[in-house]
Amino acid sequence: MRIGHGYDIHRLVPGRPLVLGGVRFETDYGLEGHSDADCLTHAICDALLGAAGLPDIGHFFPNTDPAYRSIDSQILLARVVSELRTRGWAPVNIDSTLIAEKPRILPRLAEMKLALSRSTGLPVEDIGVKATTNEGVDEIGRGLAIAAHAVALLKRL
Ligand code: MG
């Protein structure tokens, strides 16, 4: 067994689509970034890669590469899982925490788990997604950014 940890944060800006855990929110603001900027999915990718002792997603999918412009991060996550499989690793479970002052995450959690389940091949019950606010503290608390933490466990195929 191998454990990995991932963290990501993106700024909230007007006029960008908001995608978290593969789920699109109907907001007039979204996360800034080269891809769809889905910080939850990026944190999960980094946890999986870290558990396998591999470099982070920036190494595999550089934000200077036009191929990844506005890309759906679920595609990146599926590629990370297949990258692990070629190296003899399979995910066992994932847990994650989103830190967001807005929007309300709870009503969309089940959809996020389903999207992440599709991308990783893991059963929904092996994927944890929790959400908390930052209690008004710092830039996340003022709604200027959304951050995510994730851990992932891998087993040998
Ligand atoms: Mg990111």
PDB file of N, CA, C and O in Angstrom, residues 16-74:
ATOM      1  N   ARG A  16     -15.749  33.131 -15.470  1.00  0.00           N
ATOM      2  CA  ARG A  16     -15.171  31.833 -15.797  1.00  0.00           C
ATOM      3  C   ARG A  16     -16.154  30.753 -15.367  1.00  0.00           C
ATOM      4  O   ARG A  16     -16.886  30.915 -14.400  1.00  0.00           O
ATOM      5  N   PRO A  17     -16.201  29.623 -16.081  1.00  0.00           N
ATOM      6  CA  PRO A  17     -17.051  28.526 -15.600  1.00  0.00           C
ATOM      7  C   PRO A  17     -16.507  27.978 -14.279  1.00  0.00           C
ATOM      8  O   PRO A  17     -15.292  27.956 -14.079  1.00  0.00           O
ATOM      9  N   LEU A  18     -17.408  27.587 -13.390  1.00  0.00           N
ATOM     10  CA  LEU A  18     -16.983  26.980 -12.125  1.00  0.00           C
ATOM     11  C   LEU A  18     -17.219  25.475 -12.201  1.00  0.00           C
ATOM     12  O   LEU A  18     -18.353  25.018 -12.308  1.00  0.00           O
ATOM     13  N   VAL A  19     -16.124  24.717 -12.140  1.00  0.00           N
ATOM     14  CA  VAL A  19     -16.188  23.254 -12.166  1.00  0.00           C
ATOM     15  C   VAL A  19     -15.444  22.727 -10.951  1.00  0.00           C
ATOM     16  O   VAL A  19     -14.283  23.062 -10.725  1.00  0.00           O
ATOM     17  N   LEU A  20     -16.133  21.922 -10.156  1.00  0.00           N
ATOM     18  CA  LEU A  20     -15.521  21.318  -8.965  1.00  0.00           C
ATOM     19  C   LEU A  20     -15.864  19.837  -8.942  1.00  0.00           C
ATOM     20  O   LEU A  20     -17.046  19.477  -9.024  1.00  0.00           O
ATOM     21  N   GLY A  21     -14.857  18.993  -8.861  1.00  0.00           N
ATOM     22  CA  GLY A  21     -15.107  17.554  -8.850  1.00  0.00           C
ATOM     23  C   GLY A  21     -15.864  17.100 -10.086  1.00  0.00           C
ATOM     24  O   GLY A  21     -16.666  16.173 -10.030  1.00  0.00           O
ATOM     25  N   GLY A  22     -15.615  17.769 -11.205  1.00  0.00           N
ATOM     26  CA  GLY A  22     -16.246  17.386 -12.463  1.00  0.00           C
ATOM     27  C   GLY A  22     -17.675  17.884 -12.616  1.00  0.00           C
ATOM     28  O   GLY A  22     -18.349  17.545 -13.593  1.00  0.00           O
ATOM     29  N   VAL A  23     -18.151  18.695 -11.660  1.00  0.00           N
ATOM     30  CA  VAL A  23     -19.531  19.191 -11.699  1.00  0.00           C
ATOM     31  C   VAL A  23     -19.534  20.692 -11.995  1.00  0.00           C
ATOM     32  O   VAL A  23     -18.824  21.462 -11.348  1.00  0.00           O
ATOM     33  N   ARG A  24     -20.335  21.093 -12.964  1.00  0.00           N
ATOM     34  CA  ARG A  24     -20.443  22.492 -13.360  1.00  0.00           C
ATOM     35  C   ARG A  24     -21.486  23.208 -12.511  1.00  0.00           C
ATOM     36  O   ARG A  24     -22.614  22.744 -12.388  1.00  0.00           O
ATOM     37  N   PHE A  25     -21.100  24.329 -11.902  1.00  0.00           N
ATOM     38  CA  PHE A  25     -22.012  25.138 -11.091  1.00  0.00           C
ATOM     39  C   PHE A  25     -22.491  26.315 -11.922  1.00  0.00           C
ATOM     40  O   PHE A  25     -21.727  26.890 -12.679  1.00  0.00           O
ATOM     41  N   GLU A  26     -23.765  26.655 -11.763  1.00  0.00           N
ATOM     42  CA  GLU A  26     -24.321  27.792 -12.506  1.00  0.00           C
ATOM     43  C   GLU A  26     -24.052  29.078 -11.727  1.00  0.00           C
ATOM     44  O   GLU A  26     -24.888  29.562 -10.981  1.00  0.00           O
ATOM     45  N   THR A  27     -22.869  29.627 -11.901  1.00  0.00           N
ATOM     46  CA  THR A  27     -22.461  30.845 -11.208  1.00  0.00           C
ATOM     47  C   THR A  27     -21.940  31.829 -12.244  1.00  0.00           C
ATOM     48  O   THR A  27     -21.636  31.440 -13.377  1.00  0.00           O
ATOM     49  N   ASP A  28     -21.825  33.110 -11.858  1.00  0.00           N
ATOM     50  CA  ASP A  28     -21.238  34.076 -12.784  1.00  0.00           C
ATOM     51  C   ASP A  28     -19.756  34.301 -12.463  1.00  0.00           C
ATOM     52  O   ASP A  28     -19.144  35.270 -12.880  1.00  0.00           O
ATOM     53  N   TYR A  29     -19.187  33.398 -11.660  1.00  0.00           N
ATOM     54  CA  TYR A  29     -17.756  33.432 -11.350  1.00  0.00           C
ATOM     55  C   TYR A  29     -17.222  32.008 -11.434  1.00  0.00           C
ATOM     56  O   TYR A  29     -17.993  31.036 -11.358  1.00  0.00           O
ATOM     57  N   GLY A  30     -15.923  31.882 -11.614  1.00  0.00           N
ATOM     58  CA  GLY A  30     -15.320  30.555 -11.692  1.00  0.00           C
ATOM     59  C   GLY A  30     -13.857  30.618 -11.332  1.00  0.00           C
ATOM     60  O   GLY A  30     -13.345  31.672 -10.935  1.00  0.00           O
ATOM     61  N   LEU A  31     -13.190  29.488 -11.463  1.00  0.00           N
ATOM     62  CA  LEU A  31     -11.785  29.420 -11.070  1.00  0.00           C
ATOM     63  C   LEU A  31     -10.882  29.739 -12.254  1.00  0.00           C
ATOM     64  O   LEU A  31     -11.100  29.274 -13.374  1.00  0.00           O
ATOM     65  N   GLU A  32      -9.863  30.541 -11.952  1.00  0.00           N
ATOM     66  CA  GLU A  32      -8.893  30.954 -12.953  1.00  0.00           C
ATOM     67  C   GLU A  32      -7.890  29.821 -13.156  1.00  0.00           C
ATOM     68  O   GLU A  32      -7.458  29.195 -12.188  1.00  0.00           O
ATOM     69  N   GLY A  33      -7.536  29.570 -14.419  1.00  0.00           N
ATOM     70  CA  GLY A  33      -6.539  28.526 -14.670  1.00  0.00           C
ATOM     71  C   GLY A  33      -6.500  28.167 -16.135  1.00  0.00           C
ATOM     72  O   GLY A  33      -7.358  28.582 -16.918  1.00  0.00           O
ATOM     73  N   HIS A  34      -5.499  27.375 -16.494  1.00  0.00           N
ATOM     74  CA  HIS A  34      -5.282  27.007 -17.890  1.00  0.00           C
ATOM     75  C   HIS A  34      -6.300  25.951 -18.339  1.00  0.00           C
ATOM     76  O   HIS A  34      -6.907  26.062 -19.401  1.00  0.00           O
ATOM     77  N   SER A  35      -6.500  24.947 -17.484  1.00  0.00           N
ATOM     78  CA  SER A  35      -7.503  23.906 -17.762  1.00  0.00           C
ATOM     79  C   SER A  35      -8.859  24.437 -17.305  1.00  0.00           C
ATOM     80  O   SER A  35      -9.052  25.643 -17.215  1.00  0.00           O
ATOM     81  N   ASP A  36      -9.794  23.537 -16.954  1.00  0.00           N
ATOM     82  CA  ASP A  36     -11.060  24.004 -16.367  1.00  0.00           C
ATOM     83  C   ASP A  36     -10.851  24.475 -14.919  1.00  0.00           C
ATOM     84  O   ASP A  36     -11.792  24.910 -14.270  1.00  0.00           O
ATOM     85  N   ALA A  37      -9.613  24.331 -14.410  1.00  0.00           N
ATOM     86  CA  ALA A  37      -9.201  24.859 -13.092  1.00  0.00           C
ATOM     87  C   ALA A  37      -9.923  24.186 -11.922  1.00  0.00           C
ATOM     88  O   ALA A  37     -10.111  24.792 -10.869  1.00  0.00           O
ATOM     89  N   ASP A  38     -10.322  22.939 -12.122  1.00  0.00           N
ATOM     90  CA  ASP A  38     -11.041  22.164 -11.104  1.00  0.00           C
ATOM     91  C   ASP A  38     -10.053  21.753  -9.999  1.00  0.00           C
ATOM     92  O   ASP A  38      -9.399  20.716 -10.084  1.00  0.00           O
ATOM     93  N   CYS A  39      -9.964  22.602  -8.948  1.00  0.00           N
ATOM     94  CA  CYS A  39      -8.915  22.397  -7.939  1.00  0.00           C
ATOM     95  C   CYS A  39      -9.116  21.099  -7.153  1.00  0.00           C
ATOM     96  O   CYS A  39      -8.135  20.484  -6.715  1.00  0.00           O
ATOM     97  N   LEU A  40     -10.361  20.659  -6.988  1.00  0.00           N
ATOM     98  CA  LEU A  40     -10.591  19.400  -6.271  1.00  0.00           C
ATOM     99  C   LEU A  40      -9.994  18.231  -7.061  1.00  0.00           C
ATOM    100  O   LEU A  40      -9.273  17.391  -6.508  1.00  0.00           O
ATOM    101  N   THR A  41     -10.282  18.200  -8.344  1.00  0.00           N
ATOM    102  CA  THR A  41      -9.773  17.110  -9.180  1.00  0.00           C
ATOM    103  C   THR A  41      -8.246  17.182  -9.291  1.00  0.00           C
ATOM    104  O   THR A  41      -7.571  16.149  -9.302  1.00  0.00           O
ATOM    105  N   HIS A  42      -7.699  18.398  -9.330  1.00  0.00           N
ATOM    106  CA  HIS A  42      -6.237  18.536  -9.382  1.00  0.00           C
ATOM    107  C   HIS A  42      -5.589  18.013  -8.099  1.00  0.00           C
ATOM    108  O   HIS A  42      -4.549  17.342  -8.153  1.00  0.00           O
ATOM    109  N   ALA A  43      -6.193  18.308  -6.953  1.00  0.00           N
ATOM    110  CA  ALA A  43      -5.652  17.808  -5.683  1.00  0.00           C
ATOM    111  C   ALA A  43      -5.683  16.281  -5.658  1.00  0.00           C
ATOM    112  O   ALA A  43      -4.743  15.633  -5.195  1.00  0.00           O
ATOM    113  N   ILE A  44      -6.769  15.695  -6.191  1.00  0.00           N
ATOM    114  CA  ILE A  44      -6.887  14.232  -6.246  1.00  0.00           C
ATOM    115  C   ILE A  44      -5.822  13.654  -7.180  1.00  0.00           C
ATOM    116  O   ILE A  44      -5.177  12.648  -6.855  1.00  0.00           O
ATOM    117  N   CYS A  45      -5.617  14.278  -8.343  1.00  0.00           N
ATOM    118  CA  CYS A  45      -4.561  13.829  -9.271  1.00  0.00           C
ATOM    119  C   CYS A  45      -3.209  13.823  -8.564  1.00  0.00           C
ATOM    120  O   CYS A  45      -2.436  12.861  -8.671  1.00  0.00           O
ATOM    121  N   ASP A  46      -2.911  14.896  -7.831  1.00  0.00           N
ATOM    122  CA  ASP A  46      -1.615  14.992  -7.159  1.00  0.00           C
ATOM    123  C   ASP A  46      -1.476  13.962  -6.035  1.00  0.00           C
ATOM    124  O   ASP A  46      -0.378  13.448  -5.801  1.00  0.00           O
ATOM    125  N   ALA A  47      -2.571  13.660  -5.347  1.00  0.00           N
ATOM    126  CA  ALA A  47      -2.519  12.637  -4.300  1.00  0.00           C
ATOM    127  C   ALA A  47      -2.195  11.275  -4.914  1.00  0.00           C
ATOM    128  O   ALA A  47      -1.361  10.525  -4.404  1.00  0.00           O
ATOM    129  N   LEU A  48      -2.851  10.968  -6.037  1.00  0.00           N
ATOM    130  CA  LEU A  48      -2.614   9.687  -6.717  1.00  0.00           C
ATOM    131  C   LEU A  48      -1.176   9.606  -7.232  1.00  0.00           C
ATOM    132  O   LEU A  48      -0.488   8.594  -7.048  1.00  0.00           O
ATOM    133  N   LEU A  49      -0.729  10.679  -7.885  1.00  0.00           N
ATOM    134  CA  LEU A  49       0.634  10.699  -8.432  1.00  0.00           C
ATOM    135  C   LEU A  49       1.663  10.634  -7.310  1.00  0.00           C
ATOM    136  O   LEU A  49       2.658   9.899  -7.399  1.00  0.00           O
ATOM    137  N   GLY A  50       1.405  11.383  -6.246  1.00  0.00           N
ATOM    138  CA  GLY A  50       2.339  11.403  -5.114  1.00  0.00           C
ATOM    139  C   GLY A  50       2.477  10.025  -4.473  1.00  0.00           C
ATOM    140  O   GLY A  50       3.565   9.622  -4.069  1.00  0.00           O
ATOM    141  N   ALA A  51       1.361   9.303  -4.374  1.00  0.00           N
ATOM    142  CA  ALA A  51       1.398   7.966  -3.775  1.00  0.00           C
ATOM    143  C   ALA A  51       2.283   7.021  -4.584  1.00  0.00           C
ATOM    144  O   ALA A  51       2.901   6.107  -4.038  1.00  0.00           O
ATOM    145  N   ALA A  52       2.343   7.251  -5.886  1.00  0.00           N
ATOM    146  CA  ALA A  52       3.172   6.402  -6.756  1.00  0.00           C
ATOM    147  C   ALA A  52       4.599   6.948  -6.857  1.00  0.00           C
ATOM    148  O   ALA A  52       5.419   6.410  -7.607  1.00  0.00           O
ATOM    149  N   GLY A  53       4.885   8.020  -6.119  1.00  0.00           N
ATOM    150  CA  GLY A  53       6.223   8.607  -6.164  1.00  0.00           C
ATOM    151  C   GLY A  53       6.498   9.352  -7.459  1.00  0.00           C
ATOM    152  O   GLY A  53       7.654   9.537  -7.841  1.00  0.00           O
ATOM    153  N   LEU A  54       5.433   9.779  -8.127  1.00  0.00           N
ATOM    154  CA  LEU A  54       5.579  10.473  -9.415  1.00  0.00           C
ATOM    155  C   LEU A  54       5.478  11.984  -9.216  1.00  0.00           C
ATOM    156  O   LEU A  54       4.916  12.451  -8.228  1.00  0.00           O
ATOM    157  N   PRO A  55       5.974  12.774 -10.180  1.00  0.00           N
ATOM    158  CA  PRO A  55       5.839  14.236 -10.088  1.00  0.00           C
ATOM    159  C   PRO A  55       4.379  14.682 -10.203  1.00  0.00           C
ATOM    160  O   PRO A  55       3.512  13.885 -10.572  1.00  0.00           O
ATOM    161  N   ASP A  56       4.095  15.949  -9.952  1.00  0.00           N
ATOM    162  CA  ASP A  56       2.709  16.445  -9.892  1.00  0.00           C
ATOM    163  C   ASP A  56       2.080  16.621 -11.285  1.00  0.00           C
ATOM    164  O   ASP A  56       2.737  16.408 -12.307  1.00  0.00           O
ATOM    165  N   ILE A  57       0.817  17.019 -11.329  1.00  0.00           N
ATOM    166  CA  ILE A  57       0.116  17.092 -12.623  1.00  0.00           C
ATOM    167  C   ILE A  57       0.711  18.148 -13.548  1.00  0.00           C
ATOM    168  O   ILE A  57       0.600  18.029 -14.754  1.00  0.00           O
ATOM    169  N   GLY A  58       1.348  19.166 -12.967  1.00  0.00           N
ATOM    170  CA  GLY A  58       2.006  20.184 -13.796  1.00  0.00           C
ATOM    171  C   GLY A  58       3.093  19.575 -14.671  1.00  0.00           C
ATOM    172  O   GLY A  58       3.375  20.059 -15.764  1.00  0.00           O
ATOM    173  N   HIS A  59       3.695  18.497 -14.185  1.00  0.00           N
ATOM    174  CA  HIS A  59       4.733  17.796 -14.948  1.00  0.00           C
ATOM    175  C   HIS A  59       4.109  17.025 -16.116  1.00  0.00           C
ATOM    176  O   HIS A  59       4.616  17.057 -17.233  1.00  0.00           O
ATOM    177  N   PHE A  60       2.993  16.350 -15.847  1.00  0.00           N
ATOM    178  CA  PHE A  60       2.364  15.516 -16.888  1.00  0.00           C
ATOM    179  C   PHE A  60       1.541  16.345 -17.876  1.00  0.00           C
ATOM    180  O   PHE A  60       1.451  15.996 -19.054  1.00  0.00           O
ATOM    181  N   PHE A  61       0.909  17.427 -17.363  1.00  0.00           N
ATOM    182  CA  PHE A  61       0.024  18.252 -18.201  1.00  0.00           C
ATOM    183  C   PHE A  61       0.410  19.719 -18.020  1.00  0.00           C
ATOM    184  O   PHE A  61      -0.300  20.463 -17.333  1.00  0.00           O
ATOM    185  N   PRO A  62       1.520  20.168 -18.615  1.00  0.00           N
ATOM    186  CA  PRO A  62       2.020  21.527 -18.369  1.00  0.00           C
ATOM    187  C   PRO A  62       1.016  22.610 -18.791  1.00  0.00           C
ATOM    188  O   PRO A  62       0.357  22.473 -19.832  1.00  0.00           O
ATOM    189  N   ASN A  63       0.898  23.672 -17.978  1.00  0.00           N
ATOM    190  CA  ASN A  63      -0.068  24.736 -18.302  1.00  0.00           C
ATOM    191  C   ASN A  63       0.449  25.669 -19.402  1.00  0.00           C
ATOM    192  O   ASN A  63      -0.185  26.663 -19.734  1.00  0.00           O
ATOM    193  N   THR A  64       1.606  25.312 -19.958  1.00  0.00           N
ATOM    194  CA  THR A  64       2.114  26.044 -21.119  1.00  0.00           C
ATOM    195  C   THR A  64       1.719  25.343 -22.418  1.00  0.00           C
ATOM    196  O   THR A  64       1.948  25.870 -23.504  1.00  0.00           O
ATOM    197  N   ASP A  65       1.128  24.135 -22.285  1.00  0.00           N
ATOM    198  CA  ASP A  65       0.780  23.336 -23.457  1.00  0.00           C
ATOM    199  C   ASP A  65      -0.660  23.647 -23.890  1.00  0.00           C
ATOM    200  O   ASP A  65      -1.603  23.418 -23.129  1.00  0.00           O
ATOM    201  N   PRO A  66      -0.830  24.181 -25.121  1.00  0.00           N
ATOM    202  CA  PRO A  66      -2.182  24.536 -25.590  1.00  0.00           C
ATOM    203  C   PRO A  66      -3.134  23.341 -25.612  1.00  0.00           C
ATOM    204  O   PRO A  66      -4.351  23.531 -25.575  1.00  0.00           O
ATOM    205  N   ALA A  67      -2.609  22.122 -25.643  1.00  0.00           N
ATOM    206  CA  ALA A  67      -3.456  20.922 -25.668  1.00  0.00           C
ATOM    207  C   ALA A  67      -4.329  20.841 -24.417  1.00  0.00           C
ATOM    208  O   ALA A  67      -5.383  20.204 -24.440  1.00  0.00           O
ATOM    209  N   TYR A  68      -3.884  21.482 -23.321  1.00  0.00           N
ATOM    210  CA  TYR A  68      -4.620  21.365 -22.061  1.00  0.00           C
ATOM    211  C   TYR A  68      -5.439  22.606 -21.743  1.00  0.00           C
ATOM    212  O   TYR A  68      -6.009  22.733 -20.672  1.00  0.00           O
ATOM    213  N   ARG A  69      -5.525  23.529 -22.703  1.00  0.00           N
ATOM    214  CA  ARG A  69      -6.294  24.751 -22.487  1.00  0.00           C
ATOM    215  C   ARG A  69      -7.780  24.411 -22.347  1.00  0.00           C
ATOM    216  O   ARG A  69      -8.361  23.758 -23.222  1.00  0.00           O
ATOM    217  N   SER A  70      -8.366  24.837 -21.222  1.00  0.00           N
ATOM    218  CA  SER A  70      -9.788  24.609 -20.905  1.00  0.00           C
ATOM    219  C   SER A  70     -10.180  23.132 -20.867  1.00  0.00           C
ATOM    220  O   SER A  70     -11.368  22.806 -20.928  1.00  0.00           O
ATOM    221  N   ILE A  71      -9.196  22.239 -20.768  1.00  0.00           N
ATOM    222  CA  ILE A  71      -9.522  20.806 -20.793  1.00  0.00           C
ATOM    223  C   ILE A  71     -10.317  20.417 -19.543  1.00  0.00           C
ATOM    224  O   ILE A  71     -10.107  20.976 -18.458  1.00  0.00           O
ATOM    225  N   ASP A  72     -11.224  19.473 -19.724  1.00  0.00           N
ATOM    226  CA  ASP A  72     -11.992  18.881 -18.630  1.00  0.00           C
ATOM    227  C   ASP A  72     -11.012  18.090 -17.749  1.00  0.00           C
ATOM    228  O   ASP A  72     -10.390  17.133 -18.211  1.00  0.00           O
ATOM    229  N   SER A  73     -10.900  18.475 -16.492  1.00  0.00           N
ATOM    230  CA  SER A  73      -9.925  17.822 -15.607  1.00  0.00           C
ATOM    231  C   SER A  73     -10.258  16.356 -15.337  1.00  0.00           C
ATOM    232  O   SER A  73      -9.401  15.607 -14.862  1.00  0.00           O
ATOM    233  N   GLN A  74     -11.510  15.940 -15.640  1.00  0.00           N
ATOM    234  CA  GLN A  74     -11.822  14.509 -15.506  1.00  0.00           C
ATOM    235  C   GLN A  74     -11.005  13.686 -16.504  1.00  0.00           C
ATOM    236  O   GLN A  74     -10.657  12.533 -16.240  1.00  0.00           O
TER     237      GLN A  74
END
